[in-house]
Coordinates of C-alpha atoms in Angstrom, one line a residue:
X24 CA -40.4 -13.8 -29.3
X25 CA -41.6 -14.5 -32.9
X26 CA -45.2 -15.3 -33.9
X27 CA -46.3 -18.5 -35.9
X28 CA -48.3 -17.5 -39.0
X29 CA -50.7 -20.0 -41.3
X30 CA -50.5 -18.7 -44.9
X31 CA -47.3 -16.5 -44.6
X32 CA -44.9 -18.7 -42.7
X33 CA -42.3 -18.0 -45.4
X34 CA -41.7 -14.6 -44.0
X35 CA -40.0 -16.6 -40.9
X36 CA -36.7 -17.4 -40.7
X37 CA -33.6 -18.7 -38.8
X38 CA -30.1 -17.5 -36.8
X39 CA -27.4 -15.5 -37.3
X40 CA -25.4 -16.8 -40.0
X41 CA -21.4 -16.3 -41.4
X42 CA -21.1 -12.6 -42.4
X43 CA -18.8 -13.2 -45.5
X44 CA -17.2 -15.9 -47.3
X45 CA -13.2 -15.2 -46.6
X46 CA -10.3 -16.6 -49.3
X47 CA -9.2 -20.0 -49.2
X48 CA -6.0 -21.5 -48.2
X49 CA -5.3 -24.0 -50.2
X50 CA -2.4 -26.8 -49.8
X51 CA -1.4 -30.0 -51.9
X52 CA -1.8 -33.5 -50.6
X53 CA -1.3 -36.9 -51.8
X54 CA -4.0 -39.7 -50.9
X55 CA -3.2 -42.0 -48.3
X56 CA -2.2 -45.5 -49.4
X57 CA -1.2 -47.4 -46.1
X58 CA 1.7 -50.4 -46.6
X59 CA 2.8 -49.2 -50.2
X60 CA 6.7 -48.9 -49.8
X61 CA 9.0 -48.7 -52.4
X62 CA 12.5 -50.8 -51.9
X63 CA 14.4 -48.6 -50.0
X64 CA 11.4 -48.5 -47.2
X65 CA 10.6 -45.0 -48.4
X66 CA 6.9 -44.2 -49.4
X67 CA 6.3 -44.1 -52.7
X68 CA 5.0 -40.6 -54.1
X69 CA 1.2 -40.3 -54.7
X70 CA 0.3 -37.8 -57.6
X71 CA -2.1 -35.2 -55.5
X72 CA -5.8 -35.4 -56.5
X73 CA -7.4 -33.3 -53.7
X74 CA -6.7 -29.6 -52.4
X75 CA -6.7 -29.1 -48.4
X76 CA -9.7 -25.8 -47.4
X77 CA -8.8 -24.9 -44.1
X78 CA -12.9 -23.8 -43.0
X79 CA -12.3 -19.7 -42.2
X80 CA -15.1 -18.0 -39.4
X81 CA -18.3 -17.7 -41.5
X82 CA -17.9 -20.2 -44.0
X83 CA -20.5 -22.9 -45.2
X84 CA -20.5 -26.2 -46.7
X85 CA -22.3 -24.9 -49.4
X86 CA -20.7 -22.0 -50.1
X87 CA -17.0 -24.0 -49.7
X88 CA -18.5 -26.7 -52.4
X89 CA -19.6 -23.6 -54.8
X90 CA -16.1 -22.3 -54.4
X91 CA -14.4 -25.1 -55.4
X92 CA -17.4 -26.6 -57.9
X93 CA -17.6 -29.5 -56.1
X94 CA -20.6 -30.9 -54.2
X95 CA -22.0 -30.6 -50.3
X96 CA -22.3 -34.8 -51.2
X97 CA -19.0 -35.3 -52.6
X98 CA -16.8 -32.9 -49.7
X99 CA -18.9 -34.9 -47.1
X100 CA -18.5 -38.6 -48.1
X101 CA -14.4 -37.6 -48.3
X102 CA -14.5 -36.0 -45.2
X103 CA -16.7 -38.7 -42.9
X104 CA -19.2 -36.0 -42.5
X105 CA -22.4 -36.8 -41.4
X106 CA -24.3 -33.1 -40.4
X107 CA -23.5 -30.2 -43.5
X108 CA -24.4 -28.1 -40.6
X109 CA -21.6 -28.5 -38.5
X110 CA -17.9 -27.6 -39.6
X111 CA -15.4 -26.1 -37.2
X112 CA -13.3 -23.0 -37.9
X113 CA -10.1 -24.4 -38.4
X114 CA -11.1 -27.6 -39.5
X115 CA -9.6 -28.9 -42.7
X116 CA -11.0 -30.2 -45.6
X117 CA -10.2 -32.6 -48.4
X118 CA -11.9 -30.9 -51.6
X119 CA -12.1 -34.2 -53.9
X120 CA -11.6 -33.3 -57.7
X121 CA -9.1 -30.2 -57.6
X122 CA -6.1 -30.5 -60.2
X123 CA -3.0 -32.1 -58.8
X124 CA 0.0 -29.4 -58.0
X125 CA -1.9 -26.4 -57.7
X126 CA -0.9 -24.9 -54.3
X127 CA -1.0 -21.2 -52.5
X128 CA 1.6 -20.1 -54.3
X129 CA 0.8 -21.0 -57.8
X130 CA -2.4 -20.7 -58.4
X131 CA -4.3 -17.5 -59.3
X132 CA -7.8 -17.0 -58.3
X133 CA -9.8 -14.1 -59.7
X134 CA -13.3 -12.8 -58.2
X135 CA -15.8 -11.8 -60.5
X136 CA -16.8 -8.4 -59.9
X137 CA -20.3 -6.8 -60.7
X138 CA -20.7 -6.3 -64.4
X139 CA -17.8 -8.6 -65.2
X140 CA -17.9 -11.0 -68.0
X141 CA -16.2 -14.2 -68.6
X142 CA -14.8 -12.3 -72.2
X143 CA -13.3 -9.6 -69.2
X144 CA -11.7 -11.8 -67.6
X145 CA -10.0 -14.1 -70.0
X146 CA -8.2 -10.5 -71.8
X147 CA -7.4 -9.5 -67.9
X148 CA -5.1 -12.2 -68.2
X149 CA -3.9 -13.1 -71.6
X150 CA -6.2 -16.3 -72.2
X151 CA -9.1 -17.6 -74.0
X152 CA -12.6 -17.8 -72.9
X153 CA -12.7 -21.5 -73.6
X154 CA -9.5 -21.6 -71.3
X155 CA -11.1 -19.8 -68.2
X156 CA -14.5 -22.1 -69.3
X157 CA -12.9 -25.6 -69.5
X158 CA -10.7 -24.8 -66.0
X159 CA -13.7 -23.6 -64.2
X160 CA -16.4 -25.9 -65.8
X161 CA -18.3 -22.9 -66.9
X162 CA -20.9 -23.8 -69.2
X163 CA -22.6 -20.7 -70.0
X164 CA -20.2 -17.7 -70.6
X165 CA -22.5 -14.6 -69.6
X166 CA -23.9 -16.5 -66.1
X167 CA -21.0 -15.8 -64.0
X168 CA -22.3 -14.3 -60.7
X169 CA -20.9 -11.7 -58.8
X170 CA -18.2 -12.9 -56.3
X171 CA -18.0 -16.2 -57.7
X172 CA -13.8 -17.1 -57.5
X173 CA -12.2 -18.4 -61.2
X174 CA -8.9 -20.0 -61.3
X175 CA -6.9 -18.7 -63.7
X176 CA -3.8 -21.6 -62.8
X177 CA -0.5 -19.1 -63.2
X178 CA -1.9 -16.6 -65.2
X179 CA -1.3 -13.1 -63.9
X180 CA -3.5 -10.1 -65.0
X181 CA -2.7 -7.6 -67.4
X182 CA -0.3 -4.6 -66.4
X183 CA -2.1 -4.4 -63.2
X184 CA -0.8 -1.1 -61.4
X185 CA -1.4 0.0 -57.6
X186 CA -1.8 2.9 -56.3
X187 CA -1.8 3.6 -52.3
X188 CA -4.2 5.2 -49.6
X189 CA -4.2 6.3 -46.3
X190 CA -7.2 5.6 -44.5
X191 CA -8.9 8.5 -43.2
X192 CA -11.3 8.6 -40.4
X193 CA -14.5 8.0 -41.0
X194 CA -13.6 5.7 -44.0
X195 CA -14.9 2.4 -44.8
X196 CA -14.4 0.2 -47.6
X197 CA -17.2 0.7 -49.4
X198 CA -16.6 4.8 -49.1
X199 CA -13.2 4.2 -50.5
X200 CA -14.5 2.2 -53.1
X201 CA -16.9 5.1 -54.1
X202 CA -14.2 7.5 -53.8
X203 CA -12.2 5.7 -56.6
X204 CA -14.9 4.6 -58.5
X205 CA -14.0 1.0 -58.1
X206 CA -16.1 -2.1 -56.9
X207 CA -15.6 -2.9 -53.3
X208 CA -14.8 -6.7 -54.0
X209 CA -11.8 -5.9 -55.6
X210 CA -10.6 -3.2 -53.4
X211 CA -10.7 -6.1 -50.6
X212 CA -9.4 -9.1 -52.7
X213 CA -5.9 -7.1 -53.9
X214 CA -5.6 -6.2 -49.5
X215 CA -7.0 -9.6 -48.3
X216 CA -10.2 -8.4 -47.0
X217 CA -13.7 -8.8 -46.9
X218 CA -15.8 -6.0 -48.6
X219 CA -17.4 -5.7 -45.0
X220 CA -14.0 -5.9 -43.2
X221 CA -13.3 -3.0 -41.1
X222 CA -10.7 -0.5 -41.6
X223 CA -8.4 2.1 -39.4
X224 CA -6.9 5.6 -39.8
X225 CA -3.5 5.2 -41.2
X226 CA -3.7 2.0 -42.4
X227 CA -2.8 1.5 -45.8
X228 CA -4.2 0.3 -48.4
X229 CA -3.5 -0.8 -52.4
X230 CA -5.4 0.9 -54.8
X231 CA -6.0 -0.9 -58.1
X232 CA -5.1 1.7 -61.0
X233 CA -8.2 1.2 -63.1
X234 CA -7.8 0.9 -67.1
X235 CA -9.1 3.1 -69.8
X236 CA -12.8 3.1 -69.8
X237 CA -13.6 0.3 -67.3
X238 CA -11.9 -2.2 -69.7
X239 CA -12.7 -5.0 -67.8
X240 CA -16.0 -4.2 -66.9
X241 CA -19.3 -5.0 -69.0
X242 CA -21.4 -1.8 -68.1
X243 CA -23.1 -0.4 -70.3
X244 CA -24.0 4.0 -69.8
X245 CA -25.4 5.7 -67.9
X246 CA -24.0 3.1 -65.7
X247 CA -20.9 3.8 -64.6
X248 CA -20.1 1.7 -61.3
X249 CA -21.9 -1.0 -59.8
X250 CA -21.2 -2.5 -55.9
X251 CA -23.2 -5.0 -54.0
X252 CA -22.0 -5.4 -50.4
X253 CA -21.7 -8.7 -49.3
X254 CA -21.2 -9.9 -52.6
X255 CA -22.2 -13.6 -51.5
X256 CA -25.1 -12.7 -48.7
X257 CA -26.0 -16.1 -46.4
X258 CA -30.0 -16.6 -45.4
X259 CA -31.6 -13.4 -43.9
X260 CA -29.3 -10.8 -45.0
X261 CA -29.8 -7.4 -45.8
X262 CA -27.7 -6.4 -49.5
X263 CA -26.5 -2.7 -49.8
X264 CA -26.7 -1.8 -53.4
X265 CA -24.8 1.2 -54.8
X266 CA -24.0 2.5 -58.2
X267 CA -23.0 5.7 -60.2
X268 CA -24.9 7.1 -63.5
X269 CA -23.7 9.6 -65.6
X270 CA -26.6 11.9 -66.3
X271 CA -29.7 11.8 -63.8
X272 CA -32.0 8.7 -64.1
X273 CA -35.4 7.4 -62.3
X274 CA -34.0 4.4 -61.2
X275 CA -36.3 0.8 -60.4
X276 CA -35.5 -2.6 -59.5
X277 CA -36.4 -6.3 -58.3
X278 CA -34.9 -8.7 -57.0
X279 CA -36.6 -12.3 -55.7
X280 CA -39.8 -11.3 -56.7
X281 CA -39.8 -8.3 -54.8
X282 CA -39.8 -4.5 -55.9
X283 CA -37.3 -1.9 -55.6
X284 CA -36.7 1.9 -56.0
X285 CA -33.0 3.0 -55.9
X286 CA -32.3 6.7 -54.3
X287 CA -30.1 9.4 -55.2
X288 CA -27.4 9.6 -51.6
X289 CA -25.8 12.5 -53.8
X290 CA -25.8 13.6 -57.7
X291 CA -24.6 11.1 -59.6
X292 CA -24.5 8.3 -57.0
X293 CA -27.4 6.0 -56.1
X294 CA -28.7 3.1 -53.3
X295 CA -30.8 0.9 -52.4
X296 CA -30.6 -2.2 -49.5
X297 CA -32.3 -5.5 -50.5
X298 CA -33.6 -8.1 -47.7
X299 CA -33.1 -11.9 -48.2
X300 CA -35.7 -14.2 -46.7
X301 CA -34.1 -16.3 -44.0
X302 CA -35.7 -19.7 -46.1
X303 CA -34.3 -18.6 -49.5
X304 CA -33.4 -22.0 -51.2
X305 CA -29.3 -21.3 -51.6
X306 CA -28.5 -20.4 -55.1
X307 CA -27.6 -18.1 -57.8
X308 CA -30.7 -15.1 -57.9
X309 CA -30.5 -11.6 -60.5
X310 CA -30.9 -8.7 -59.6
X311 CA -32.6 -6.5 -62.3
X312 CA -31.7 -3.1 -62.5
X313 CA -33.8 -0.3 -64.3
X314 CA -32.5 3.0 -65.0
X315 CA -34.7 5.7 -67.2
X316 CA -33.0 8.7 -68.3
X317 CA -34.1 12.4 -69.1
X318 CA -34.5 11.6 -72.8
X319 CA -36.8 8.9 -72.1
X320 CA -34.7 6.0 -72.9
X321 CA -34.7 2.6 -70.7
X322 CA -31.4 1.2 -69.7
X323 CA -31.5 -2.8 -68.5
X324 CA -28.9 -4.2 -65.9
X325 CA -28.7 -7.7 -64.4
X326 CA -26.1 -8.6 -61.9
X327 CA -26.0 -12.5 -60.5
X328 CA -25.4 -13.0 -56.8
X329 CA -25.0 -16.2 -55.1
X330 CA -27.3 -16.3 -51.7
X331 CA -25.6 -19.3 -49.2
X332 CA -27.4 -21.6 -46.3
X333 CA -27.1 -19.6 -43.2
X334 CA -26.2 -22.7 -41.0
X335 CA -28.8 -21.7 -38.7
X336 CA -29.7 -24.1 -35.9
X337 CA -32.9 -24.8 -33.9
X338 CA -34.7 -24.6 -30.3
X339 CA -37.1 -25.8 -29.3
X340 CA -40.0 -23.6 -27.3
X341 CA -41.9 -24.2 -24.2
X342 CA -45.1 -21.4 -23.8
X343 CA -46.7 -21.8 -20.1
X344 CA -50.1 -22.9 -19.9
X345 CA -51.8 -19.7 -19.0
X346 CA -50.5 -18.1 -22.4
X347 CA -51.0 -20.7 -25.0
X348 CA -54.1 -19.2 -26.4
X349 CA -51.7 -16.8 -27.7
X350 CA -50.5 -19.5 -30.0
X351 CA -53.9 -19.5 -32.0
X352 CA -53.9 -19.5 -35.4
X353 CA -56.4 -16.6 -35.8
X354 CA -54.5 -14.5 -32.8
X355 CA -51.1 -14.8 -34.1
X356 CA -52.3 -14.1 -37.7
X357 CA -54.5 -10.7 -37.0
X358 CA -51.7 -9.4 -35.4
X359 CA -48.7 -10.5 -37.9
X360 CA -51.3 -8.7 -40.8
X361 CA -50.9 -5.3 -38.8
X362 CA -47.2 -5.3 -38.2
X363 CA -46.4 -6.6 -42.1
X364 CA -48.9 -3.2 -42.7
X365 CA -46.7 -0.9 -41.3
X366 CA -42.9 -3.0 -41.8
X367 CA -43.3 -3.5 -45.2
X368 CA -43.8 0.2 -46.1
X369 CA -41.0 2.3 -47.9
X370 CA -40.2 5.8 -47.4
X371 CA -38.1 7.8 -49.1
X372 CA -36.7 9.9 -46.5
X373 CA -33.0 8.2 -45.5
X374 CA -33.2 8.6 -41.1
X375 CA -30.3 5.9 -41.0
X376 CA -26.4 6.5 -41.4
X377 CA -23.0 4.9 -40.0
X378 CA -23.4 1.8 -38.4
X379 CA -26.4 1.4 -36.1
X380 CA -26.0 1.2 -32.7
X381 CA -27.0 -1.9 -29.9
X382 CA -30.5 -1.1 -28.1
X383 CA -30.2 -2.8 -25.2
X384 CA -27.2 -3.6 -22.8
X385 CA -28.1 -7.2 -21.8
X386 CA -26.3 -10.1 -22.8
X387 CA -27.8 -11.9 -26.2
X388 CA -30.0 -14.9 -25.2
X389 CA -31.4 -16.3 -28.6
X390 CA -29.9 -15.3 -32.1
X391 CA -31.8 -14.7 -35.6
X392 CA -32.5 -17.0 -37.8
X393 CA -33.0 -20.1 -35.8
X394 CA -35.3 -22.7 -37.1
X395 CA -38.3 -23.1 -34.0
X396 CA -41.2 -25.5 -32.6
X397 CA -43.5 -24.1 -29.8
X398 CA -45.0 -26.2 -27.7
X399 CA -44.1 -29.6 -29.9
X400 CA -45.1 -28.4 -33.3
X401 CA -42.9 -28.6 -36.5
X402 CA -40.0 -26.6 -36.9
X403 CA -41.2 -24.5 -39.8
X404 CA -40.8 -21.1 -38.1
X405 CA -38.0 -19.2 -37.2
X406 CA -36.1 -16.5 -35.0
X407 CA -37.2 -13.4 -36.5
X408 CA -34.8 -11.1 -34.4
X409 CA -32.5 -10.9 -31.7
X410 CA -33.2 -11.3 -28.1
X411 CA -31.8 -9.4 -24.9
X412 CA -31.6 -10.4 -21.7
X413 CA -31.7 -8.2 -19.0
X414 CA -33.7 -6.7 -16.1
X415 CA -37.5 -5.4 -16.2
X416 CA -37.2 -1.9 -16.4
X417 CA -33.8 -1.7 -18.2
X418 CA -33.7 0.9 -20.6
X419 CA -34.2 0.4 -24.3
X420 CA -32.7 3.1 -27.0
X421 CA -32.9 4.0 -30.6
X422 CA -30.5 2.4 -32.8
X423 CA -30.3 5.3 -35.4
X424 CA -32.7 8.1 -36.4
X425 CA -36.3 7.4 -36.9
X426 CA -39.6 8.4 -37.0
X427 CA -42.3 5.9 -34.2
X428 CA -45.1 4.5 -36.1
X429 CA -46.6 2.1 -33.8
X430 CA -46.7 2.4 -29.9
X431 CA -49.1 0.3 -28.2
X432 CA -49.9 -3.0 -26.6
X433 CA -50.1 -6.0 -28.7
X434 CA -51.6 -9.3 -27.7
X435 CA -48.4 -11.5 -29.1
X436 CA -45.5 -9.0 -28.8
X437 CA -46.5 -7.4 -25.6
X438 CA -45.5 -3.5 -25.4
X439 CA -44.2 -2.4 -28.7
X440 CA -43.0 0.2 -30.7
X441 CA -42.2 0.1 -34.2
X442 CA -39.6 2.7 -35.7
X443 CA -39.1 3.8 -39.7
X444 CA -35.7 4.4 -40.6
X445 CA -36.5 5.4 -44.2
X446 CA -35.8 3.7 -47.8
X447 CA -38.0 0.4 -46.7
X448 CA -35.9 -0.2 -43.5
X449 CA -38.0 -0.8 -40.1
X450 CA -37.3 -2.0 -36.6
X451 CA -39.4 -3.8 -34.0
X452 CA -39.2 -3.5 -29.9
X453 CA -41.3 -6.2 -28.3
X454 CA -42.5 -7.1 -25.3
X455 CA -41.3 -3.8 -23.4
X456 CA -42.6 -3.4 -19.7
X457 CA -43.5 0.4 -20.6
X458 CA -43.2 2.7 -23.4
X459 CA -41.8 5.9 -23.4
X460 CA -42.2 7.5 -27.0
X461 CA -45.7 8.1 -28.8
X462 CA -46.9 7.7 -32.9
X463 CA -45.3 10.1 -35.4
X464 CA -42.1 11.4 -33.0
X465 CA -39.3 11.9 -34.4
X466 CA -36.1 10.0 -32.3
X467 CA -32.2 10.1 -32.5
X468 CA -29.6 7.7 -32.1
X469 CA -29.7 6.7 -28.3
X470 CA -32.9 8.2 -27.6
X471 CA -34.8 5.7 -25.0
X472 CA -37.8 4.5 -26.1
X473 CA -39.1 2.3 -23.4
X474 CA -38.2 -0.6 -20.8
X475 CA -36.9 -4.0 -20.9
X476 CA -39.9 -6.3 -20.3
X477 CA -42.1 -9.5 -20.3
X478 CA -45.5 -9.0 -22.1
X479 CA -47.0 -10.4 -24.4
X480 CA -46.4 -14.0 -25.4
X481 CA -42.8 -14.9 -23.7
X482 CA -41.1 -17.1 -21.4
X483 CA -39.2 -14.9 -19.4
X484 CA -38.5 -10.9 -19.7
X485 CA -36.2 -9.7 -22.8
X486 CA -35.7 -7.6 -25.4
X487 CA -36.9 -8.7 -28.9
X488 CA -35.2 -6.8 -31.6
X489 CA -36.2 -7.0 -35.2
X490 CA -35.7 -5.5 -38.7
X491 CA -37.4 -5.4 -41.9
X492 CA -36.0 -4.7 -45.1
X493 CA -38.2 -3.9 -48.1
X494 CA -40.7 -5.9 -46.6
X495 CA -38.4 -9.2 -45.5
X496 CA -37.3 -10.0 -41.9
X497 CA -33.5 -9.4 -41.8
X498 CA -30.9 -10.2 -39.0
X499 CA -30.8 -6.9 -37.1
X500 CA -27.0 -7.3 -36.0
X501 CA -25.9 -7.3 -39.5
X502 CA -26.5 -3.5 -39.1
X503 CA -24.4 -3.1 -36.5
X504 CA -21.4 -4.4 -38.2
X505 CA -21.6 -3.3 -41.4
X506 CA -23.1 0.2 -43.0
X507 CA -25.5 0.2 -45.9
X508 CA -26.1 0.8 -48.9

């Protein structure tokens, strides 16, 4: 269970949200105009105004009226809806404004790609930058943001070349994407993935045949490479951030307010992973990136992402009568003060690697991210992690490498144990019915830790599982689908 806090409630958050914003499918259609015939009882031809979005898994309101810069307002007073929340996979939606006769299979849609500029793209594909401006409505040239999708009508890019790979085992993506020194959103858009989509030996895959000197790309040296994986996080995701330097560099950053410090994974290549609080106002945020080299001199780097509304949802919370006092301002706040303590440390030992693993084998009974009211009080809290159900005494296991740095009873999360995966990236067992590991052990993936339980302040015996990221609460099954940085 999560805690209620009094002067730090923006640290709580809401459920698990769309994992990446997949391409559109777009289709022409004509407004309906009932009764108008022409004389041979035929209808008569209405010029399209409006493109058809079919809504993919993961997919938002918000991020589908970015896409198409159009409005949430303006997509649901077309399409009778009356909750942005709620869209169906599958469902189809009238976009109003798009340009009449633009289909699937003429129009060209480019996705910008870290350190691209609007200048980039226009010579990619034989235009003007007022072209790619005036067909996008792009008012400021140098404010793209990463992953945002430009039509470029029939335009096709310039001399674009492919080369092809073999996945090996082991691969992923964004490893590929490393390997060839290319951003991971545009190893995905030319196959018609996801940066986070999975991938199998033997499959193949097109390789884009990159121009002299990054042609198309805006970065500036030591910078070499930039990738950001997803491209277009929702509320309460965590960001892996790589890049490449040539020559060593003591690296720094910030992003919402929040500090930093890229790691060396192996000479030349740097990461970092961001957290995005689950009540981040959905928008276009930088990301500054320092870099200071040998000689001394300081290197500046700003890449624009676009964070979308998690669609989270909300429950509503019943605590028994013999544990409300647990709900006390003072109680609840103590306690949430020690935890931020330890969880929003950073280490620059890296425990985690691969994918990290499920710690308990119960079904999930609540998600992250969903907005909450205990006991009849506002909704202004939310899900912090993921719940388990299960049986008392079922066992609980390490995720991925670690080092314990709490193992004790708390008053609000019952039994807990705290693990530090390195580079500002922590996880939380609650309300466990015993413990099994002490402070300052080292675990391994798999490792059991302690017992399924009901302490503390709950409603029934579960697993709560929760991450932090650089200091921000971040949906833990993210990590289980997707490797970072």
């Amino acid at each position: 269970m999560s805690s209620h806090q009094k002067n730090l409630k923006s640290l709580f958050g809401s459920a698990v949200a769309a994992m990446a914003i997949l391409l559109a499918i777009f289709v022409s259609v004509g407004d309906p105009m009932p009764g108008v015939r022409a004389q041979d009882g035929s209808p008569t031809p209405i010029p399209s105004t409006n493109t058809v979005h079919v809504v993919q898994r993961g997919e938002t309101l918000y991020g589908i009226a970015a896409q198409y810069g159009s409005s949430v307002e303006a997509i649901m007073t077309v399409n009778g809806i009356t909750d942005a929340r709620f869209i169906a996979v599958g469902q189809r939606l009238l976009i109003p404004g798009a340009q009449a006769g633009t289909t699937a299979s003429t129009a060209v849609t480019h996705i910008v790609e870290p350190g691209e500029t609007l200048y980039a793209v226009a010579e990619r594909y034989h235009t003007t930058v007022d072209a790619v401006a005036m067909l996008n409505n792009v008012t400021h040239p140098r404010r793209l943001y990463a992953g945002q999708r430009l039509s470029l009508g029939d335009r096709t890019p310039s001399g674009e070349t492919f080369a092809r790979y073999e996945v090996q085992p082991g691969d992923t993506l964004l490893r590929i994407a490393v390997q060839f020194a290319i951003p991971v959103t545009r190893i995905a858009a030319v196959n018609n993935l996801l940066p986070q989509s999975p991938v199998w030996p033997g499959q193949n895959l097109r390789i884009p045949e990159q121009p002299p000197n990054g042609a198309w790309l805006d970065i500036q040296a030591p910078l070499v490479a930039l990738s950001i994986s997803p491209v277009n996080p929702i509320q309460g995701q965590s960001i892996g951030l790589r890049f490449e330097s040539d020559r060593p560099v003591e690296a720094t950053g910030s992003f919402m307010g929040r500090t930093f410090q890229p790691l060396m994974i192996e000479e030349g290549r740097y990461g970092a992973v961001l957290g995005v609080h689950a009540f981040t106002v959905p928008g276009v945020y930088p990301i500054h990136l320092q870099l200071v080299a040998a000689d001394g001199r300081i290197h500046w780097y700003d890449v624009r992402i676009r964070v979308d509304d998690g669609g989270y949802g909300s429950e509503a919370i019943n605590i028994p009568e013999d544990r409300q006092y647990l709900l006390a301002g003072e109680v609840v706040q103590t306690e949430l003060e020690r935890v931020i303590t330890i969880m929003a440390g950073f280490n620059t030992t890296r425990y985690f690697d691969g994918l990290m693993a499920l710690p308990a084998s119960g079904p999930v009974t609540s998600q992250f991210g969903t907005r909450r009211s205990y006991n009849g009080s506002p909704y202004n809290t939310f899900h912090a992690g993921t719940d388990f159900g299960g049986a008392v005494g079922a066992p609980l296991t390490a995720p991925a490498d670690g080092v314990v740095m709490l193992a004790e009873t708390l008053q609000v999360r019952g039994n807990t144990v705290i693990l530090d995966h390195g580079w500002g990236v922590y996880t939380g067992y609650w309300h466990q019915s015993e413990i099994y590991v002490e402070v300052g052990q080292q675990v391994s993936k798999g490792d059991v830790i302690g017992a399924l339980g009901g302490t503390g302040l709950v409603t029934g015996p579960h697993l709560h599982w929760e991450m932090w990221v650089q200091g921000v609460q971040v949906d833990p099954m993210q990590w289980v689908q997707q490797t970072f940085p």
